[in-house]
Short mmCIF file of C-alpha atoms and ligand atoms in Angstrom, two decimals:
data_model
loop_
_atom_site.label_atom_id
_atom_site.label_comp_id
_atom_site.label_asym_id
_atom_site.label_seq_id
_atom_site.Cartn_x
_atom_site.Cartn_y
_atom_site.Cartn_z
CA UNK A 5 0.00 0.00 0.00
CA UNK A 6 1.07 3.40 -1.02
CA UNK A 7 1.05 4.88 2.71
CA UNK A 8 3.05 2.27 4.29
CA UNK A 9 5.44 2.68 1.69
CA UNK A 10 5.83 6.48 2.53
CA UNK A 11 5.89 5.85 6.00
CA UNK A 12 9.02 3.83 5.92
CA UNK A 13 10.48 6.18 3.10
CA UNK A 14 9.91 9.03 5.42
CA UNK A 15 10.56 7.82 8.56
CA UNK A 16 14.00 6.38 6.77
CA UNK A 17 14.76 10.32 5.59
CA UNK A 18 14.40 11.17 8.75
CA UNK A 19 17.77 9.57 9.88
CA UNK A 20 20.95 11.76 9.14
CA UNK A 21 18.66 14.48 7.86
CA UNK A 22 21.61 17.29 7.55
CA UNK A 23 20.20 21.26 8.04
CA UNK A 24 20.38 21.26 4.53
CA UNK A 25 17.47 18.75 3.42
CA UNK A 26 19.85 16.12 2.31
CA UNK A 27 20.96 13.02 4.14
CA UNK A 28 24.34 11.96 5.31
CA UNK A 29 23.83 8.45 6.30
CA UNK A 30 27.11 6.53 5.28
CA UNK A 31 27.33 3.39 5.89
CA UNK A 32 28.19 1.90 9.68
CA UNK A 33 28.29 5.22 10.77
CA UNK A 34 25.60 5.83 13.92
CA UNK A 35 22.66 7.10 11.37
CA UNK A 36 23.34 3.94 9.50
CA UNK A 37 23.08 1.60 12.39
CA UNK A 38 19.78 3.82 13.17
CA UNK A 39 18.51 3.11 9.97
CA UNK A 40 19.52 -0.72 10.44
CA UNK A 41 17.29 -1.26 13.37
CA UNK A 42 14.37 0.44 12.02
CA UNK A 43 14.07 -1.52 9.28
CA UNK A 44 15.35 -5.18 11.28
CA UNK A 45 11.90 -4.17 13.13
CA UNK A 46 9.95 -4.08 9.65
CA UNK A 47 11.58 -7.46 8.48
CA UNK A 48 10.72 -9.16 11.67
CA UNK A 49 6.88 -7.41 11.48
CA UNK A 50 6.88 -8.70 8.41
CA UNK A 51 7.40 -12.40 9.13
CA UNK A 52 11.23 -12.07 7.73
CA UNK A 53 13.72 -14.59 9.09
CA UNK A 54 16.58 -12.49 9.00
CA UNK A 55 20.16 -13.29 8.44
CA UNK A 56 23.30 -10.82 9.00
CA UNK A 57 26.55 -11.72 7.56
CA UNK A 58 30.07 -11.22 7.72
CA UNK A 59 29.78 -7.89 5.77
CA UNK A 60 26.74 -6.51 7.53
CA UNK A 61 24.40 -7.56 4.81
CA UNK A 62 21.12 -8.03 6.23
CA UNK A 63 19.21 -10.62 4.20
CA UNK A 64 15.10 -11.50 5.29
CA UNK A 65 13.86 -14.19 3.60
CA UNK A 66 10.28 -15.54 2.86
CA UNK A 67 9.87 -18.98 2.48
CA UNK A 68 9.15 -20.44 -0.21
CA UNK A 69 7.33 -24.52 -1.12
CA UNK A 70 11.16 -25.42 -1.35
CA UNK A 71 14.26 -24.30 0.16
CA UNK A 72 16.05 -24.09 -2.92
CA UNK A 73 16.82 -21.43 -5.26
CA UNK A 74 16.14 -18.66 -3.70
CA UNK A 75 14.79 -15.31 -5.55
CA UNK A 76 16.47 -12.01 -4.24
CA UNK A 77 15.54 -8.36 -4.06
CA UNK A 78 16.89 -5.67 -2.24
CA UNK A 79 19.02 -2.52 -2.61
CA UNK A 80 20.54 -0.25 0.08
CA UNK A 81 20.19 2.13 2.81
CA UNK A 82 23.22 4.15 2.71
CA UNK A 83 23.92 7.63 1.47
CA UNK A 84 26.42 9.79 -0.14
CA UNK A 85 27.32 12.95 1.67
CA UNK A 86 24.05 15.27 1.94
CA UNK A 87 22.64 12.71 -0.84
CA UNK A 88 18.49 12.30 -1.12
CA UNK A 89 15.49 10.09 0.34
CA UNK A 90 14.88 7.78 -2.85
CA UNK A 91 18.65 6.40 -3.52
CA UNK A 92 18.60 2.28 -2.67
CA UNK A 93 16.09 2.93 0.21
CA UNK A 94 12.95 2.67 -2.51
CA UNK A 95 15.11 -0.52 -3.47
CA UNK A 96 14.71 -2.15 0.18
CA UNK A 97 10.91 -0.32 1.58
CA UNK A 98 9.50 -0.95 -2.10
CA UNK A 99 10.87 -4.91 -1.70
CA UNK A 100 9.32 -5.08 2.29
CA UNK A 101 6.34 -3.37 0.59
CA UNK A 102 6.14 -6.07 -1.82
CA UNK A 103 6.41 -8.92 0.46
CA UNK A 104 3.15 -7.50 2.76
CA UNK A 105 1.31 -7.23 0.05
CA UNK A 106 1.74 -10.90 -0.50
CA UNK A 107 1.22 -11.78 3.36
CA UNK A 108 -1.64 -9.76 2.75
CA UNK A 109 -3.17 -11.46 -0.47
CA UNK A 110 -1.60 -14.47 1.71
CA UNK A 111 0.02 -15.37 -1.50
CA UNK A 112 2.84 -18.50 -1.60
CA UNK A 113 5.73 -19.05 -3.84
CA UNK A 114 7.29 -22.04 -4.89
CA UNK A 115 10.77 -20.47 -4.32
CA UNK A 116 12.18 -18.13 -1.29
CA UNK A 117 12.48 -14.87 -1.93
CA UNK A 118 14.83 -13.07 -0.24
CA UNK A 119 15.04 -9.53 0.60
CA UNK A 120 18.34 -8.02 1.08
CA UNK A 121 20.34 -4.78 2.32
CA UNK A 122 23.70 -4.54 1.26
CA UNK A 123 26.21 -2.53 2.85
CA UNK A 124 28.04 0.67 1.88
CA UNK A 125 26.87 0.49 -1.91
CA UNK A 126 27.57 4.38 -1.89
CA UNK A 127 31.60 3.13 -1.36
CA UNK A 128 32.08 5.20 2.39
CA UNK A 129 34.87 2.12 2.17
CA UNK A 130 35.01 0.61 -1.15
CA UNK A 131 32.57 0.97 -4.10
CA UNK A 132 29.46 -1.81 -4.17
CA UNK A 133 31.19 -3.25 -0.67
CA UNK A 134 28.69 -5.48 0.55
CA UNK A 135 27.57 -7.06 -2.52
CA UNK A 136 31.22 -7.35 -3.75
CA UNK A 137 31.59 -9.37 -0.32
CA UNK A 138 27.97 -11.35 -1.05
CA UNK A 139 28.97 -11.97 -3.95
CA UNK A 140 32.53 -13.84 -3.00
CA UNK A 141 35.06 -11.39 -5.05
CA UNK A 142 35.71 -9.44 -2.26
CA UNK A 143 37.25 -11.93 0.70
CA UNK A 144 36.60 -10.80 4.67
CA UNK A 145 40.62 -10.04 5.64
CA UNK A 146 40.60 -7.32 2.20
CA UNK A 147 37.06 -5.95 3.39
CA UNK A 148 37.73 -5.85 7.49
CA UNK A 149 41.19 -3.83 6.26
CA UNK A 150 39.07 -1.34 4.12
CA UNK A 151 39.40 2.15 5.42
CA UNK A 152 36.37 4.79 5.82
CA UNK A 153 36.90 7.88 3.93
CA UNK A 154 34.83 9.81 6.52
CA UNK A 155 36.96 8.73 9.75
CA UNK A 156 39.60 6.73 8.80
CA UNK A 157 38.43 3.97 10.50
CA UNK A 158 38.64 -0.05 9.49
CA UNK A 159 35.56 -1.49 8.10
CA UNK A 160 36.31 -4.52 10.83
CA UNK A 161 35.89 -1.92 13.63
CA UNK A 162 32.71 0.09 12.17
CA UNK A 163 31.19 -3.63 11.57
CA UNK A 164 31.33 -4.39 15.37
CA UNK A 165 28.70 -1.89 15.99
CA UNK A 166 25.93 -2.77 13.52
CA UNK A 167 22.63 -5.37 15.18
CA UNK A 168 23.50 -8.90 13.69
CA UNK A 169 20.73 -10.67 13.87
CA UNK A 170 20.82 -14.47 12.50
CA UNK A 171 24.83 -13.89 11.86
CA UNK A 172 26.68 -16.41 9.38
CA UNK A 173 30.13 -15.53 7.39
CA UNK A 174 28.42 -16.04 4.47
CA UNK A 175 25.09 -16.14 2.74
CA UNK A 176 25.29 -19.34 0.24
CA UNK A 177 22.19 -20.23 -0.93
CA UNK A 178 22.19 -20.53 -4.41
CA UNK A 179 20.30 -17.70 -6.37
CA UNK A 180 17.89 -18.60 -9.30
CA UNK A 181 17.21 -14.56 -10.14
CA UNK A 182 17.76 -11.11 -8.63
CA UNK A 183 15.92 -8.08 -9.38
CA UNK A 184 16.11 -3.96 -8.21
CA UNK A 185 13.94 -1.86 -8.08
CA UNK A 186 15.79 1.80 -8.08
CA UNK A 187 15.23 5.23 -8.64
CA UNK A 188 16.66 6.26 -12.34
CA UNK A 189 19.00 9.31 -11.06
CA UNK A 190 18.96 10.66 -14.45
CA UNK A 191 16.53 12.46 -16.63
CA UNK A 192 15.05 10.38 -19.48
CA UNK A 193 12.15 8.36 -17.89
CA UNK A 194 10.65 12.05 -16.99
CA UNK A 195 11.69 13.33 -20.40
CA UNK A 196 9.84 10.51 -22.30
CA UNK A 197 7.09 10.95 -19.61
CA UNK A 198 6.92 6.90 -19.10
CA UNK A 199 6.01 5.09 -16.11
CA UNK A 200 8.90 2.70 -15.47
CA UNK A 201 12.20 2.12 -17.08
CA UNK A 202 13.23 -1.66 -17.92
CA UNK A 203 16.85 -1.53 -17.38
CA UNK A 204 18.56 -3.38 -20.24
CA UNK A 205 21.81 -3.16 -18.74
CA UNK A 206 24.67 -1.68 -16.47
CA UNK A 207 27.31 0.09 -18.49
CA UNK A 208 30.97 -0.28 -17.65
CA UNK A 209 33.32 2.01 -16.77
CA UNK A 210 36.78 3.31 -17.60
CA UNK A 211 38.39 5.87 -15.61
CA UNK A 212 41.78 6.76 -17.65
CA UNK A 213 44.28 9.31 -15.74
CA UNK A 214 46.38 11.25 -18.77
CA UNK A 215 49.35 13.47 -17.33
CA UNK A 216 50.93 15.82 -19.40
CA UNK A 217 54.70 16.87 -18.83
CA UNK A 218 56.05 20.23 -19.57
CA UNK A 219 58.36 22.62 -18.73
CA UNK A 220 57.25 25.18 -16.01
CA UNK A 221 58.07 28.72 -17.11
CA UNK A 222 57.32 32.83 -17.04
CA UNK A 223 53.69 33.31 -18.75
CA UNK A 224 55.58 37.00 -19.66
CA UNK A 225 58.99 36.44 -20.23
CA UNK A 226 58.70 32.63 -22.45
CA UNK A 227 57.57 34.03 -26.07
CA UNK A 228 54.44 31.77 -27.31
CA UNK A 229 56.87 29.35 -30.01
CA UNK A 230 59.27 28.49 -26.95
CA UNK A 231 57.00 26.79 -24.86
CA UNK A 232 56.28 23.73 -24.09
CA UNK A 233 52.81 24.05 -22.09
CA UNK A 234 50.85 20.64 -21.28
CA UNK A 235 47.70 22.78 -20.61
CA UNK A 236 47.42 22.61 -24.39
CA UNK A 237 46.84 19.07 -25.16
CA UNK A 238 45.15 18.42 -21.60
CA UNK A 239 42.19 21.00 -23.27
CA UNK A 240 42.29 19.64 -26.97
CA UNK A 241 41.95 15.83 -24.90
CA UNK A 242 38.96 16.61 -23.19
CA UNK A 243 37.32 18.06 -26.41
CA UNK A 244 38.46 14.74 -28.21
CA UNK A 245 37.14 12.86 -25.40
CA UNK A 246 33.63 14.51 -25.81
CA UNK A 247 33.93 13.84 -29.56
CA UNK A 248 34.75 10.11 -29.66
CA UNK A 249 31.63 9.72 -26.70
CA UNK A 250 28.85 11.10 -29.10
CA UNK A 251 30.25 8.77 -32.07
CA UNK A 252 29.35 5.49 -29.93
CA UNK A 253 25.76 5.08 -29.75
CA UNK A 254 24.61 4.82 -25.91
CA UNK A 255 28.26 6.09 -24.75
CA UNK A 256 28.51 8.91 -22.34
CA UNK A 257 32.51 10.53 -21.85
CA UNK A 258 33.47 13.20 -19.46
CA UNK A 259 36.44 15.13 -18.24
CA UNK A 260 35.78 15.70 -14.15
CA UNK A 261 38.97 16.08 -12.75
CA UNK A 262 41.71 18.24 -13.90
CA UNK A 263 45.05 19.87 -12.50
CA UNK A 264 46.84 22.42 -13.36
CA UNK A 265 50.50 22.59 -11.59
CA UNK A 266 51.44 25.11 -9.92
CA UNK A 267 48.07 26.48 -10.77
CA UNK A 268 49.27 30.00 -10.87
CA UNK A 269 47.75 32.85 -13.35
CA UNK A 270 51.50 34.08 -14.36
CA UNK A 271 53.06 30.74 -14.72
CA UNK A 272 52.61 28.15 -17.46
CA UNK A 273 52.15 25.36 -16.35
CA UNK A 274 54.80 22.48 -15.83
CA UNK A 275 52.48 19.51 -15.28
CA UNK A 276 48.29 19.14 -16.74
CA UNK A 277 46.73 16.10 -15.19
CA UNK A 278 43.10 15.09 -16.39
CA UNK A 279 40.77 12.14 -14.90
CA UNK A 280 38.22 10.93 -18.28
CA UNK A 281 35.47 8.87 -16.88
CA UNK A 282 34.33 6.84 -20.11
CA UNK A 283 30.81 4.12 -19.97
CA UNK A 284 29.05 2.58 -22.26
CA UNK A 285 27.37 -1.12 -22.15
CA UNK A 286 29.51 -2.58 -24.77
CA UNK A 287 33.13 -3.77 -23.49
CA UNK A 288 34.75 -3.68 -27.12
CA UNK A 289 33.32 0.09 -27.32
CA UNK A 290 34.84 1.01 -23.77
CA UNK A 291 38.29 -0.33 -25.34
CA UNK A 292 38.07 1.29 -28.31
CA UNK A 293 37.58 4.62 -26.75
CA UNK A 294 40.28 4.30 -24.45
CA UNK A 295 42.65 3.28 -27.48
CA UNK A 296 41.46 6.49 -29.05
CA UNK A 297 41.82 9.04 -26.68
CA UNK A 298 45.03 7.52 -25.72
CA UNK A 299 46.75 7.85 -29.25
CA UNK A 300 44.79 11.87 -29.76
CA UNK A 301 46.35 12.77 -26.89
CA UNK A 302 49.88 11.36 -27.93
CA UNK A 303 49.76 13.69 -31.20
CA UNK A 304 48.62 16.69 -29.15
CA UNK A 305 51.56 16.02 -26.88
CA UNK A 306 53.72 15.39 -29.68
CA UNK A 307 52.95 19.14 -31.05
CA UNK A 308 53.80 20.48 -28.33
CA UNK A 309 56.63 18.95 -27.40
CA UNK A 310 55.36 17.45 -23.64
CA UNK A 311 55.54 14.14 -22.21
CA UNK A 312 52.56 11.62 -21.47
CA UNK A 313 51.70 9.38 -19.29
CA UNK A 314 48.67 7.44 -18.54
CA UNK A 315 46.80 4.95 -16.72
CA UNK A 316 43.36 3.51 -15.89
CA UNK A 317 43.07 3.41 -12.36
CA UNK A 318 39.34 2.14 -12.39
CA UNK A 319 38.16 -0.64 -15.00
CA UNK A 320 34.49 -1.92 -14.67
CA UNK A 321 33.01 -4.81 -17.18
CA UNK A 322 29.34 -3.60 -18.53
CA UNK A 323 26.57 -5.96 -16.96
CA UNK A 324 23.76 -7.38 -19.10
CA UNK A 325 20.28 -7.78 -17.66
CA UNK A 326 18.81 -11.30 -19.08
CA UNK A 327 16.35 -11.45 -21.39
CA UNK A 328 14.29 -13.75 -19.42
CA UNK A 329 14.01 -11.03 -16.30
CA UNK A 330 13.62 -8.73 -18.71
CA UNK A 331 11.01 -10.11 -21.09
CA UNK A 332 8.88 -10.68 -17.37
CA UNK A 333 9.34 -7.57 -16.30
CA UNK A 334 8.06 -5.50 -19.52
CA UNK A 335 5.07 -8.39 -19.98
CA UNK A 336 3.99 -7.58 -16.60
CA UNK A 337 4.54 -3.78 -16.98
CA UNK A 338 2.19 -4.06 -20.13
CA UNK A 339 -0.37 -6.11 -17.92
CA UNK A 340 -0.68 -3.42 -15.14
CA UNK A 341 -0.90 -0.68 -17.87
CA UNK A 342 2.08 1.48 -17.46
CA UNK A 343 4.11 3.34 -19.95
CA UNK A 344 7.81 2.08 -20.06
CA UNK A 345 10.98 2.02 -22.17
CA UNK A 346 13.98 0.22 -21.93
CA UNK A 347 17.35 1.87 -21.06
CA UNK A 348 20.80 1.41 -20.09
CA UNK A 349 22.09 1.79 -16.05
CA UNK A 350 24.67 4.81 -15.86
CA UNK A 351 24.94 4.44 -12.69
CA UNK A 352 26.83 1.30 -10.74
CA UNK A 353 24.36 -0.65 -8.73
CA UNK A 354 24.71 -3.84 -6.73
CA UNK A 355 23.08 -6.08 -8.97
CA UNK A 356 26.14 -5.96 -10.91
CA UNK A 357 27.79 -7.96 -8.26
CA UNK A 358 24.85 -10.32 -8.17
CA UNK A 359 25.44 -10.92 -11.75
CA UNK A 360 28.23 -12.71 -10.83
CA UNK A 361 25.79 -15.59 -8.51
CA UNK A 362 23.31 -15.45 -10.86
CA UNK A 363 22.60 -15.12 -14.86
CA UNK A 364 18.94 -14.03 -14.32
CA UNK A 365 19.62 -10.21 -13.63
CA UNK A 366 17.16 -7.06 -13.74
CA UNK A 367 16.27 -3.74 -12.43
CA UNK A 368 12.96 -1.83 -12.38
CA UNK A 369 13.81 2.32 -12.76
CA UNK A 370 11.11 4.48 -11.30
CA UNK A 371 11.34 8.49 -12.70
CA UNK A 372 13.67 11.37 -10.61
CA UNK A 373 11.96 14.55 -10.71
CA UNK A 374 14.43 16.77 -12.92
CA UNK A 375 16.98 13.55 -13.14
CA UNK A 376 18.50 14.83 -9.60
CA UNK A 377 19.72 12.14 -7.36
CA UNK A 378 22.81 12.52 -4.82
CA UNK A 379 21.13 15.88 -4.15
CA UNK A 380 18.49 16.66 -1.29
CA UNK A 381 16.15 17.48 -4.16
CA UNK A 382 16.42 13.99 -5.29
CA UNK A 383 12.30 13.21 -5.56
CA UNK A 384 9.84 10.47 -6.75
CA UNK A 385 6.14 10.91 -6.84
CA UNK A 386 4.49 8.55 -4.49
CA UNK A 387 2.10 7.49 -7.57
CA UNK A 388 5.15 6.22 -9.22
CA UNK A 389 7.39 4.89 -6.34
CA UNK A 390 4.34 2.40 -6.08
CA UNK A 391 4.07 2.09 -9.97
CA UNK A 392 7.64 0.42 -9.18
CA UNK A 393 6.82 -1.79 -6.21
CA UNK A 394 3.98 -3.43 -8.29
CA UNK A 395 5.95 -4.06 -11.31
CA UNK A 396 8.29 -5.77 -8.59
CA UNK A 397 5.56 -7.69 -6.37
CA UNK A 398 4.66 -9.09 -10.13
CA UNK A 399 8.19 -9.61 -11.32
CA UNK A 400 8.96 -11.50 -7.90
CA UNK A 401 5.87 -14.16 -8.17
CA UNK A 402 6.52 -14.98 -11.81
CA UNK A 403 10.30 -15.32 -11.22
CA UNK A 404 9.35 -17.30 -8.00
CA UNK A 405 6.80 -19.71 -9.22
CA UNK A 406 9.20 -20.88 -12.56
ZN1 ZN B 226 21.57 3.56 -5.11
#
């Protein structure tokens, strides 16, 4: 029901609500451990038998005729810095949400379905933590060691402090299917004025770090054919990197980051540092690009007689969703009589982890007013937050009774 669902939503924004709106609620920090307990007491209300394990994921499951596979949901209840009320936590109310409506309709699966939580998705430690652990690529020594950008403190410490119910190392139950249910953080469900978004897949990502070696010098006394001024190619790179973005189809390329050193109005500079964050949902794409702006920004260095080096610090593999999970979710969209489209993830979520247990992947997108997430503005209509938790309750029972 609609006002159950903004009860938890709101009561949820009500912990580490900043002066500002937003909501600073990283993850094993006091809010978070708040947060925890309010929504262990919704799990347990709602019949949940709730496990906790080595990583604080907090996984409630709802038995099924069998024991085995299991069919998860879930998302999380962390925030970035002074982030919004909609990120993950639709994800984990809108899955509770689901499951009462079944008590309700006192509806029974054939398999379990099991809601989960996972820990510091908005990386306070790591990025995708939790699920990385759930998901048995990231081991427990590497995670208890992980540092928190906030305090400085060890994951292993900040763990200690979080309720752990129904503890086990690790969750093991094999997974038939997972599916998310997420706000879109981005502008194009509002823009094309549909219902829900059917998430096709989660792009990859490249981060690439070019540096640009020059020779520091007088901005008055070095005439303009003397120099040799990185600051150049760093600027005709990040124009190249737009370029070679909008020639791949669903490819989005941007230049965040970039330094200037010394950073000094009279001084040209001796160094010119830039971050490019490339994604896209095809691997060989993400490659080529990289290729690309690697060998433009050799020639641009080349004319001006700097140095380059480079690197890609971050490297994530684009996630497909499966046609099955797919195919149920638009069939059931179309059955409720929603508007929806498909489109590509931009974001990272964890059910790219999960794609690692499982083939069967998907995620449901609900719309952000004005495509703002990580903001305090970040805002879903009610109408549509619960647009998204019935295409879920549906997707779950087919997915469940296969
Ligand atoms: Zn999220």
């Amino acid at each position: 029901m609609i006002d159950r669902l903004r009860k938890d939503v709101l009561n949820l924004g009500e912990i580490g609500r900043q002066v500002t709106g937003g909501i600073s609620r990283p993850s094993l920090s006091e809010y978070d451990v708040e947060a925890r307990k309010y929504v262990l007491k919704t799990f347990r209300e709602a019949g949940l038998r709730v496990f906790t394990d080595a990583a604080g994921n907090m996984i409630g499951v709802r038995s099924g005729e069998v024991e085995s596979p299991i069919v998860t949901t879930g998302s999380h209840i962390d925030s970035v810095w002074n982030g919004g009320m909609f990120d993950g936590v639709l994800g984990v109310m809108g899955g509770l949400e689901a499951i009462r409506m079944f008590n309700d309709d006192g509806v029974r699966t054939k398999l379990p379905i099991a809601l989960i939580v996972f820990t510091d998705e908005e990386g306070a430690f790591s990025s995708l933590t939790g699920s990385s652990y759930f998901a048995g690529v990231l081991e427990r020594q590497a995670l208890y060691d992980l540092k928190n950008k906030y305090d400085g403190r060890r994951f292993g410490e900040g763990v200690t402090r979080i309720p752990r119910e129904g503890y086990m190392e690790r969750f093991t139950r094999p997974i038939r299917a997972h599916v998310e249910l997420h706000i879109e953080q981005g502008p194009v469900l509002e823009a094309n004025r549909v219902d829900i978004g059917v998430v096709t897949g989660i792009v990859g990502i490249r981060w690439l770090n070019i540096s640009f070696k020059g020779r520091q010098s007088h901005a008055g006394a070095t005439p303009m054919n003397m120099r040799r001024d990185p600051a150049i190619p760093l600027a005709r790179t990040t124009l190249k990197i737009r370029e070679i973005a909008l020639k791949h189809g669903d490819m989005v390329g941007t230049t965040g980051h970039i330094t200037l050193f010394p950073n000094v109005a009279n001084v040209i500079p001796g160094e010119a540092s830039l971050v490019a964050d490339i994604r896209s949902l095809e691997a060989a794409d993400l490659e080529d690009a990289v290729g690309r702006v690697v060998r433009s920004a050799k020639i641009y260095a080349k004319r001006e007689n700097v140095d380059l080096e480079y690197s890609i610090p971050q490297k994530t593999e684009p996630v497909n969703c499966s046609p099955l999970v797919i195919h149920t979710i638009s069939k059931v969209v179309e059955e409720l009589g929603y508007s929806y489209m498909q489109l590509p993830s931009r974001a990272g979520h964890d059910t790219q982890n999960m794609a690692k247990l499982t083939g069967e992947v998907g995620m449901v997108f609900v719309p952000s007013r004005g495509g703002v997430s990580h903001a305090p503005e970040e805002w879903t209509e009610w109408e549509q937050a619960h647009r998204g938790v019935e295409v879920l309750r549906k997707t779950l029972i087919r997915l469940a009774n296969q």
